[in-house]
CSV table of C-alpha atoms and ligand atoms in Angstrom, one decimal:
chain,number,residue,atom,x,y,z
A,278,MET,CA,0.1,-0.1,0.2
A,279,THR,CA,1.5,3.0,-0.8
A,280,ASP,CA,-0.8,5.7,1.2
A,281,GLY,CA,-3.0,5.6,4.1
A,282,SER,CA,-5.9,6.4,2.1
A,283,ALA,CA,-5.6,3.5,-0.1
A,284,PRO,CA,-8.1,0.9,-0.2
A,285,GLY,CA,-6.6,-2.2,1.2
A,286,PHE,CA,-7.6,-5.1,-1.2
A,287,ARG,CA,-5.5,-7.9,-1.4
A,288,THR,CA,-6.4,-9.4,-4.2
A,289,LEU,CA,-8.3,-8.4,-7.5
A,290,GLY,CA,-10.9,-10.5,-6.9
A,291,GLU,CA,-11.9,-8.7,-3.7
A,292,LEU,CA,-10.4,-5.4,-5.7
A,293,GLU,CA,-13.8,-6.1,-8.7
A,294,SER,CA,-16.6,-6.8,-5.5
A,295,VAL,CA,-15.3,-3.1,-4.3
A,296,ALA,CA,-15.7,-1.1,-7.9
A,297,ALA,CA,-19.0,-3.0,-8.5
A,298,ARG,CA,-20.4,-1.1,-5.2
A,299,ALA,CA,-18.9,1.8,-5.8
A,300,VAL,CA,-20.0,3.0,-9.3
A,301,PRO,CA,-23.8,2.8,-10.6
A,302,PRO,CA,-24.8,-0.1,-12.3
A,303,SER,CA,-25.0,0.8,-15.7
A,304,VAL,CA,-20.6,2.3,-15.7
A,305,TRP,CA,-20.2,-1.4,-14.5
A,306,ALA,CA,-21.7,-2.6,-17.3
A,307,TYR,CA,-20.0,-0.3,-19.7
A,308,VAL,CA,-16.7,-1.2,-17.7
A,309,GLN,CA,-17.1,-5.3,-17.7
A,310,GLY,CA,-19.5,-5.5,-20.7
A,311,GLY,CA,-18.7,-7.3,-23.8
A,312,ALA,CA,-19.2,-8.2,-27.5
A,313,GLY,CA,-22.3,-10.4,-27.6
A,314,GLU,CA,-22.8,-13.2,-25.6
A,315,GLU,CA,-19.5,-12.4,-24.1
A,316,ARG,CA,-17.3,-15.4,-25.7
A,317,ALA,CA,-14.1,-13.9,-26.1
A,318,LEU,CA,-14.4,-12.0,-22.5
A,319,ALA,CA,-14.5,-15.2,-21.1
A,320,SER,CA,-11.8,-17.1,-23.2
A,321,ASN,CA,-9.4,-14.8,-23.0
A,322,ARG,CA,-9.1,-15.8,-18.9
A,323,GLU,CA,-9.7,-19.4,-19.6
A,324,ALA,CA,-6.9,-19.4,-22.1
A,325,PHE,CA,-4.5,-18.6,-19.3
A,326,ARG,CA,-6.3,-20.5,-17.1
A,327,ARG,CA,-5.6,-23.7,-18.6
A,328,ARG,CA,-1.7,-22.8,-19.0
A,329,THR,CA,0.8,-24.0,-16.3
A,330,LEU,CA,4.5,-23.5,-15.4
A,331,ARG,CA,7.6,-25.9,-15.4
A,332,PRO,CA,9.3,-24.6,-12.3
A,333,ARG,CA,13.2,-24.7,-11.8
A,334,VAL,CA,14.7,-25.7,-8.3
A,335,LEU,CA,17.3,-24.9,-5.9
A,336,VAL,CA,17.9,-21.7,-8.0
A,337,ASP,CA,19.6,-18.6,-5.8
A,338,VAL,CA,16.4,-16.3,-6.2
A,339,GLU,CA,17.9,-13.9,-3.9
A,340,ARG,CA,17.6,-10.8,-5.8
A,341,LEU,CA,15.0,-10.9,-8.6
A,342,GLU,CA,15.0,-8.5,-11.4
A,343,LEU,CA,11.6,-7.3,-13.0
A,344,SER,CA,12.6,-4.4,-15.0
A,345,THR,CA,12.7,-4.1,-18.8
A,346,THR,CA,12.8,-2.1,-21.7
A,347,LEU,CA,9.4,-1.0,-23.9
A,348,LEU,CA,10.6,0.3,-27.5
A,349,GLY,CA,13.9,1.4,-26.1
A,350,GLU,CA,12.6,3.3,-22.5
A,351,PRO,CA,13.2,1.6,-18.9
A,352,SER,CA,10.1,-0.1,-17.8
A,353,ALA,CA,10.0,-0.9,-14.4
A,354,ALA,CA,7.9,-4.3,-15.0
A,355,PRO,CA,7.0,-6.1,-18.3
A,356,LEU,CA,3.4,-4.6,-17.8
A,357,PHE,CA,1.6,-1.7,-18.8
A,358,LEU,CA,-1.6,0.2,-18.5
A,359,CYS,CA,-3.9,-0.4,-21.7
A,360,PRO,CA,-6.2,2.7,-22.8
A,361,THR,CA,-9.7,3.0,-21.2
A,362,ALA,CA,-12.3,5.8,-22.8
A,363,TYR,CA,-13.6,7.5,-20.2
A,364,GLN,CA,-12.2,6.8,-17.2
A,365,GLY,CA,-13.7,10.2,-15.5
A,366,LEU,CA,-16.6,7.9,-15.4
A,367,LEU,CA,-14.8,5.6,-12.1
A,368,HIS,CA,-13.0,8.9,-10.5
A,369,PRO,CA,-13.2,12.2,-10.9
A,370,GLU,CA,-10.0,12.7,-11.4
A,371,GLY,CA,-10.1,9.9,-14.3
A,372,GLU,CA,-7.1,10.0,-16.3
A,373,CYS,CA,-4.7,12.5,-14.2
A,374,ALA,CA,-4.9,9.5,-11.4
A,375,THR,CA,-4.0,6.5,-13.6
A,376,ALA,CA,-1.3,8.7,-14.9
A,377,ARG,CA,0.4,9.8,-11.9
A,378,ALA,CA,0.0,6.3,-10.6
A,379,ALA,CA,2.0,4.8,-13.6
A,380,ALA,CA,4.6,7.5,-13.2
A,381,GLY,CA,5.1,6.1,-9.3
A,382,ALA,CA,5.1,2.8,-10.4
A,383,GLY,CA,7.4,3.4,-13.4
A,384,LEU,CA,5.3,2.0,-15.8
A,385,VAL,CA,4.3,3.1,-19.2
A,386,GLY,CA,0.6,4.5,-19.3
A,387,VAL,CA,-1.5,4.2,-23.0
A,388,PHE,CA,-3.9,7.2,-22.5
A,389,SER,CA,-7.3,7.0,-24.7
A,390,THR,CA,-8.3,9.2,-27.4
A,391,LEU,CA,-11.4,9.4,-25.7
A,392,SER,CA,-9.7,10.4,-22.5
A,393,THR,CA,-12.3,12.4,-20.3
A,394,ARG,CA,-9.2,14.9,-19.5
A,395,PRO,CA,-7.2,16.4,-22.2
A,396,LEU,CA,-4.1,15.1,-23.3
A,397,GLU,CA,-2.7,17.7,-22.1
A,398,GLU,CA,-3.3,17.9,-18.9
A,399,ILE,CA,-3.0,13.9,-18.1
A,400,ALA,CA,0.7,14.8,-19.1
A,401,THR,CA,1.0,17.7,-16.8
A,402,ALA,CA,-0.2,15.5,-13.9
A,403,ALA,CA,2.4,12.8,-14.0
A,404,PRO,CA,5.6,14.8,-16.0
A,405,SER,CA,8.1,12.5,-14.8
A,406,GLY,CA,5.5,9.3,-16.4
A,407,ARG,CA,6.1,8.0,-19.4
A,408,ARG,CA,3.2,7.9,-21.9
A,409,TRP,CA,2.0,6.5,-25.4
A,410,PHE,CA,-0.5,8.3,-26.5
A,411,GLN,CA,-3.6,6.1,-28.3
A,412,LEU,CA,-5.6,6.8,-31.8
A,413,TYR,CA,-8.9,6.4,-32.6
A,414,VAL,CA,-8.6,7.9,-36.6
A,415,GLN,CA,-10.8,10.6,-37.0
A,416,PRO,CA,-13.2,11.0,-39.7
A,417,GLU,CA,-11.2,13.9,-41.8
A,418,PHE,CA,-7.4,12.6,-41.8
A,419,PRO,CA,-6.4,16.9,-40.6
A,420,ALA,CA,-8.2,16.1,-37.3
A,421,THR,CA,-6.4,12.9,-37.1
A,422,ALA,CA,-2.6,14.5,-37.6
A,423,GLN,CA,-3.6,17.4,-34.8
A,424,LEU,CA,-4.3,14.6,-32.0
A,425,VAL,CA,-1.2,13.3,-32.9
A,426,ASP,CA,0.8,16.5,-33.2
A,427,ARG,CA,-0.5,17.6,-29.6
A,428,ALA,CA,0.2,14.2,-28.4
A,429,GLU,CA,4.0,14.6,-29.5
A,430,ARG,CA,3.9,18.1,-27.9
A,431,SER,CA,2.6,16.9,-25.0
A,432,GLY,CA,5.8,14.3,-24.6
A,433,TYR,CA,4.1,11.3,-25.6
A,434,SER,CA,6.4,8.9,-26.2
A,435,ALA,CA,4.5,6.5,-29.0
A,436,ILE,CA,1.5,6.5,-30.6
A,437,VAL,CA,-0.9,3.7,-30.6
A,438,LEU,CA,-3.1,3.3,-33.7
A,439,THR,CA,-6.3,0.8,-32.8
A,440,VAL,CA,-7.0,-1.5,-35.7
A,441,ASP,CA,-9.2,-4.0,-34.2
A,442,THR,CA,-12.6,-1.3,-34.5
A,443,PRO,CA,-13.5,-0.5,-38.4
A,444,VAL,CA,-17.2,-0.5,-36.7
A,445,PHE,CA,-18.0,-1.1,-33.4
A,446,GLY,CA,-19.1,-4.4,-31.4
A,447,ILE,CA,-22.3,-5.1,-30.8
A,448,ARG,CA,-22.7,-5.3,-27.1
A,449,ASP,CA,-25.3,-7.0,-25.6
A,450,ARG,CA,-24.9,-5.9,-22.2
A,451,GLN,CA,-24.3,-2.5,-22.9
A,452,ALA,CA,-27.4,-2.0,-24.5
A,453,GLU,CA,-29.1,-3.6,-22.1
A,454,GLY,CA,-27.8,-1.5,-19.4
A,455,GLY,CA,-28.1,1.7,-21.6
A,456,SER,CA,-24.9,2.8,-22.7
A,457,VAL,CA,-23.3,5.8,-20.1
A,458,GLU,CA,-21.0,6.7,-23.2
A,459,ALA,CA,-22.9,9.1,-25.2
A,460,SER,CA,-23.1,11.3,-22.1
A,461,ALA,CA,-19.2,10.9,-20.8
A,462,ALA,CA,-17.1,13.8,-21.1
A,463,ARG,CA,-14.3,14.1,-24.4
A,464,GLY,CA,-11.5,16.1,-22.6
A,465,ASN,CA,-9.8,16.1,-26.2
A,466,GLY,CA,-12.5,18.1,-28.2
A,467,PRO,CA,-16.2,17.8,-28.0
A,468,GLY,CA,-16.1,17.0,-32.1
A,469,LEU,CA,-13.9,14.5,-31.7
A,470,GLN,CA,-15.3,10.5,-33.0
A,471,PRO,CA,-15.6,7.4,-31.4
A,472,PRO,CA,-15.6,4.3,-34.2
A,473,PRO,CA,-18.0,4.1,-36.2
A,474,ARG,CA,-21.8,2.1,-35.0
A,475,GLY,CA,-22.9,0.1,-38.1
A,476,PRO,CA,-22.9,-1.1,-40.7
A,477,VAL,CA,-26.1,0.0,-41.4
A,478,ARG,CA,-28.5,-1.3,-44.3
A,479,SER,CA,-30.2,1.0,-46.5
A,480,ALA,CA,-31.8,0.5,-50.0
A,481,GLN,CA,-28.0,0.1,-51.4
A,482,GLY,CA,-26.8,-2.4,-49.1
A,483,PHE,CA,-25.5,-2.5,-46.0
A,484,SER,CA,-22.6,0.2,-45.8
A,485,VAL,CA,-20.3,1.5,-42.8
A,486,PRO,CA,-21.4,5.1,-41.8
A,487,ARG,CA,-17.9,6.8,-42.8
A,488,GLY,CA,-16.5,3.7,-44.1
A,489,GLY,CA,-12.6,3.6,-45.5
A,490,THR,CA,-10.6,5.4,-43.1
A,491,LEU,CA,-9.0,2.5,-41.1
A,492,THR,CA,-6.7,0.5,-44.4
A,493,TRP,CA,-3.5,0.1,-44.6
A,494,GLU,CA,-2.9,3.0,-45.9
A,495,THR,CA,-4.1,4.9,-42.7
A,496,VAL,CA,-1.1,3.0,-41.0
A,497,ARG,CA,1.2,5.0,-43.7
A,498,GLN,CA,0.0,8.0,-43.5
A,499,LEU,CA,0.3,8.1,-40.1
A,500,ARG,CA,3.8,7.0,-40.1
A,501,SER,CA,4.5,10.2,-42.7
A,502,VAL,CA,2.9,13.0,-40.0
A,503,THR,CA,4.4,11.6,-37.1
A,504,ARG,CA,8.8,10.5,-36.1
A,505,LEU,CA,7.5,9.1,-33.0
A,506,PRO,CA,7.1,5.3,-33.1
A,507,VAL,CA,3.8,3.5,-33.9
A,508,VAL,CA,2.2,0.4,-32.5
A,509,LEU,CA,-0.5,-1.3,-33.8
A,510,LYS,CA,-3.1,-2.5,-31.4
A,511,GLY,CA,-5.7,-5.3,-31.9
A,512,VAL,CA,-3.5,-7.6,-34.3
A,513,ALA,CA,-4.0,-11.2,-34.3
A,514,THR,CA,-2.3,-12.8,-36.9
A,515,GLU,CA,0.8,-13.6,-38.5
A,516,GLU,CA,0.0,-12.3,-41.6
A,517,ASP,CA,-0.9,-8.7,-40.3
A,518,ALA,CA,1.9,-8.9,-38.2
A,519,ARG,CA,4.5,-9.6,-41.4
A,520,ARG,CA,2.5,-6.6,-43.2
A,521,ALA,CA,2.4,-4.5,-40.1
A,522,ALA,CA,6.5,-4.8,-39.6
A,523,GLY,CA,6.8,-4.3,-43.6
A,524,LEU,CA,5.4,-0.9,-43.0
A,525,GLY,CA,7.8,0.4,-40.4
A,526,VAL,CA,5.4,-0.5,-37.3
A,527,ARG,CA,7.6,-0.7,-33.9
A,528,GLY,CA,4.8,-2.9,-31.8
A,529,LEU,CA,2.1,-4.8,-32.1
A,530,VAL,CA,-0.6,-5.4,-29.2
A,531,VAL,CA,-1.9,-8.8,-29.6
A,532,SER,CA,-5.3,-7.7,-28.0
A,533,ASN,CA,-9.0,-8.3,-29.0
A,534,HIS,CA,-10.0,-5.4,-26.9
A,535,GLY,CA,-10.7,-7.1,-24.0
A,536,GLY,CA,-13.3,-9.4,-25.6
A,537,ARG,CA,-15.2,-6.0,-26.8
A,538,GLN,CA,-15.0,-6.2,-30.3
A,539,LEU,CA,-15.4,-9.4,-32.3
A,540,ASP,CA,-17.2,-11.9,-30.1
A,541,ALA,CA,-15.7,-15.2,-31.5
A,542,ALA,CA,-12.3,-13.7,-31.6
A,543,ARG,CA,-9.6,-16.4,-30.3
A,544,PRO,CA,-8.1,-16.0,-27.0
A,545,THR,CA,-5.4,-13.1,-27.3
A,546,LEU,CA,-2.9,-16.1,-26.1
A,547,GLU,CA,-3.7,-18.0,-28.6
A,548,SER,CA,-2.9,-15.2,-31.0
A,549,LEU,CA,0.5,-14.6,-29.3
A,550,PRO,CA,3.1,-17.3,-31.4
A,551,GLU,CA,2.0,-16.3,-34.6
A,552,VAL,CA,2.2,-12.7,-34.5
A,553,VAL,CA,5.6,-12.9,-32.8
A,554,ARG,CA,6.5,-15.4,-36.0
A,555,GLY,CA,5.3,-13.0,-38.4
A,556,ALA,CA,6.6,-9.8,-36.3
A,557,GLY,CA,10.0,-10.7,-37.1
A,558,PRO,CA,12.6,-9.9,-34.5
A,559,ASP,CA,12.6,-5.8,-35.3
A,560,VAL,CA,9.1,-5.0,-34.0
A,561,GLU,CA,8.0,-5.7,-29.9
A,562,VAL,CA,5.2,-7.8,-29.1
A,563,TYR,CA,2.7,-6.9,-26.4
A,564,LEU,CA,-0.5,-8.6,-24.8
A,565,ASP,CA,-3.9,-7.2,-23.8
A,566,GLY,CA,-6.8,-9.1,-22.5
A,567,GLY,CA,-7.5,-11.1,-19.3
A,568,VAL,CA,-4.1,-10.5,-18.0
A,569,ARG,CA,-5.2,-10.6,-14.1
A,570,ARG,CA,-1.8,-12.7,-12.1
A,571,GLY,CA,1.7,-12.9,-12.0
A,572,ALA,CA,1.3,-16.1,-13.5
A,573,ASP,CA,0.1,-15.1,-16.4
A,574,ILE,CA,2.2,-12.3,-17.0
A,575,VAL,CA,5.0,-15.1,-16.8
A,576,VAL,CA,3.0,-16.9,-19.8
A,577,ALA,CA,2.6,-14.6,-21.9
A,578,LEU,CA,6.4,-13.7,-21.7
A,579,ALA,CA,7.6,-17.3,-22.5
A,580,LEU,CA,4.8,-17.2,-25.8
A,581,GLY,CA,7.1,-14.7,-26.6
A,582,ALA,CA,6.0,-11.4,-25.7
A,583,LYS,CA,7.9,-8.0,-24.6
A,584,ALA,CA,5.3,-6.8,-21.6
A,585,VAL,CA,1.6,-7.2,-21.4
A,586,GLY,CA,-1.2,-4.8,-20.4
A,587,ILE,CA,-4.2,-4.1,-17.9
A,588,GLY,CA,-7.4,-2.7,-18.8
A,589,ARG,CA,-10.5,-3.4,-16.4
A,590,PRO,CA,-8.5,-4.1,-13.4
A,591,VAL,CA,-7.4,-0.5,-13.5
A,592,LEU,CA,-10.7,0.6,-14.3
A,593,TRP,CA,-11.7,-1.1,-10.8
A,594,ALA,CA,-9.5,0.3,-9.0
A,595,LEU,CA,-9.8,3.9,-10.3
A,596,ALA,CA,-13.2,3.8,-9.0
A,597,ALA,CA,-12.4,2.0,-5.6
A,598,GLY,CA,-9.2,4.3,-4.6
A,599,GLY,CA,-8.5,7.0,-7.1
A,600,ALA,CA,-4.5,7.1,-7.6
A,601,PRO,CA,-3.9,5.2,-4.5
A,602,GLY,CA,-5.8,2.4,-5.5
A,603,VAL,CA,-4.6,1.9,-9.1
A,604,ALA,CA,-0.7,1.6,-7.3
A,605,ASN,CA,-2.1,-0.4,-5.2
A,606,LEU,CA,-3.0,-2.9,-7.9
A,607,LEU,CA,0.1,-2.2,-9.8
A,608,ASP,CA,1.8,-3.3,-6.7
A,609,LEU,CA,-0.1,-6.0,-5.7
A,610,LEU,CA,0.6,-7.5,-9.6
A,611,THR,CA,4.4,-6.8,-10.0
A,612,THR,CA,5.1,-8.5,-6.5
A,613,GLU,CA,3.3,-11.3,-7.2
A,614,LEU,CA,5.0,-11.6,-10.7
A,615,ALA,CA,8.1,-11.5,-8.7
A,616,ASN,CA,6.8,-14.3,-6.2
A,617,VAL,CA,6.1,-16.3,-9.6
A,618,LEU,CA,10.1,-15.6,-10.7
A,619,ALA,CA,11.1,-16.9,-7.7
A,620,LEU,CA,8.5,-19.9,-7.7
A,621,THR,CA,10.2,-21.3,-11.0
A,622,GLY,CA,13.5,-20.4,-10.4
A,623,ARG,CA,13.8,-17.3,-12.4
A,624,ARG,CA,16.2,-14.6,-11.6
A,625,SER,CA,15.1,-11.9,-14.2
A,626,VAL,CA,12.2,-11.4,-16.6
A,627,ARG,CA,14.7,-11.9,-19.2
A,628,GLU,CA,15.1,-15.6,-18.1
A,629,ILE,CA,11.8,-15.9,-19.4
A,630,ASP,CA,11.8,-18.9,-22.3
A,631,GLY,CA,9.7,-21.3,-24.1
A,632,SER,CA,11.3,-23.9,-21.8
A,633,MET,CA,8.8,-22.6,-18.9
A,634,LEU,CA,5.4,-24.4,-20.6
A,635,ASP,CA,4.3,-27.3,-21.7
B,44,FMN,C1,-14.5,0.1,-20.7
B,44,FMN,C2,-13.1,-0.2,-21.4
B,44,FMN,C3,-13.0,1.0,-22.5
B,44,FMN,C4,-11.6,0.8,-23.7
B,44,FMN,N1,-11.5,1.6,-24.1
B,44,FMN,C5,-10.7,1.4,-24.9
B,44,FMN,C6,-10.1,2.6,-25.8
B,44,FMN,O1,-11.0,3.8,-25.5
B,44,FMN,N2,-9.1,2.6,-26.9
B,44,FMN,C7,-8.6,1.1,-26.8
B,44,FMN,O2,-8.1,1.2,-28.1
B,44,FMN,N3,-9.0,0.2,-26.1
B,44,FMN,C8,-9.9,0.4,-25.4
B,44,FMN,N4,-10.3,-0.8,-24.2
B,44,FMN,C9,-9.6,-2.0,-24.8
B,44,FMN,C10,-8.6,-2.1,-23.7
B,44,FMN,O3,-7.3,-1.1,-24.3
B,44,FMN,C11,-7.9,-3.5,-23.6
B,44,FMN,O4,-7.8,-3.9,-25.3
B,44,FMN,C12,-8.9,-4.5,-23.0
B,44,FMN,O5,-9.6,-3.8,-21.7
B,44,FMN,C13,-7.5,-5.6,-22.2
B,44,FMN,O6,-8.2,-6.4,-21.7
B,44,FMN,P1,-8.5,-6.2,-19.8
B,44,FMN,O7,-9.7,-5.6,-19.8
B,44,FMN,O8,-8.9,-8.2,-19.7
B,44,FMN,O9,-7.4,-6.3,-19.4
B,44,FMN,C14,-11.2,-0.4,-23.3
B,44,FMN,C15,-11.6,-1.4,-22.5
B,44,FMN,C16,-12.6,-1.3,-21.6
B,44,FMN,C17,-12.9,-2.5,-20.8
């Protein structure tokens, strides 16, 4: 615990129940929900549960090294905070609280185009922290370029382009709960657009209201307007990984958007090995979706991930206790990671490899 006022949750299970009681049901449905009947959401977690580790014994694990690098920058652990929209729904300080906790833990925080606070304010809230900006492309490219320029000027050190959202997924739970998104503040500008709903049916057939804006051409365009490294978030196949590497993309996040987009998507852990193959040696591969324990981090790294991202637990921690709550969560996860390293006979995250898996 990092602060006297931090809530004293000892496990993520406990944290989840504290958070469930702290927010209105419509906000909880927004946070927890997934696409369709939530198969992808459940299977992300199940994929981790199915994996077991081969521990080595009689290794001197007196000193443990968790630190690594992400795109060449130091990170206290192979862990980052995923971009999630509208964090102000969970806590009045929203993304600013998350940024402070991430900086305090020495971890990268990724912040959404749809943050409730402006990206400049998030940067000022934790000037020493490392931040990446998550980009949702806008219907007109100049608006996209302007966002990228603002992020660059505010010291964000990578652009994370989300690519699994050509349209919004159909989310049954949110439809039932009544979505809170329409009323949430858009800190980066009231005109900013989330991914389009649709496709919509008309006499001419199905079409996406502002279709055609998210293609490989978008990646080329983006590369031409920024000197920052570009990361694609939402890649799930070897083919797409190889194509991204060919375009000079520096990182890939294997993600199915926390099960919120394609309900029939594979669990991210199962997509990871082929994405690592396609990415080749020069592109870092990360994973998110269902990471909840120290052992999950080790399993993902053993399958070739450089780091993993956590999404919903950060929102639970924000709701439960703002910045100290998020700090507590990050402390819990890194302590668990250290525990698993010791129990598997690894002194450093660099010693995690495929031989740890069956
Ligand atoms: C409430 C919520 C909002 C999200 N908003 C965004 C977003 O704005 N941009 C984005 O790229 N991903 C978004 N995501 C997806 C996360 O970045 C991440 O891929 C996912 O939450 C990881 O899975 P986990 O929640 O099981 O850890 C959101 C996820 C949740 C739960």
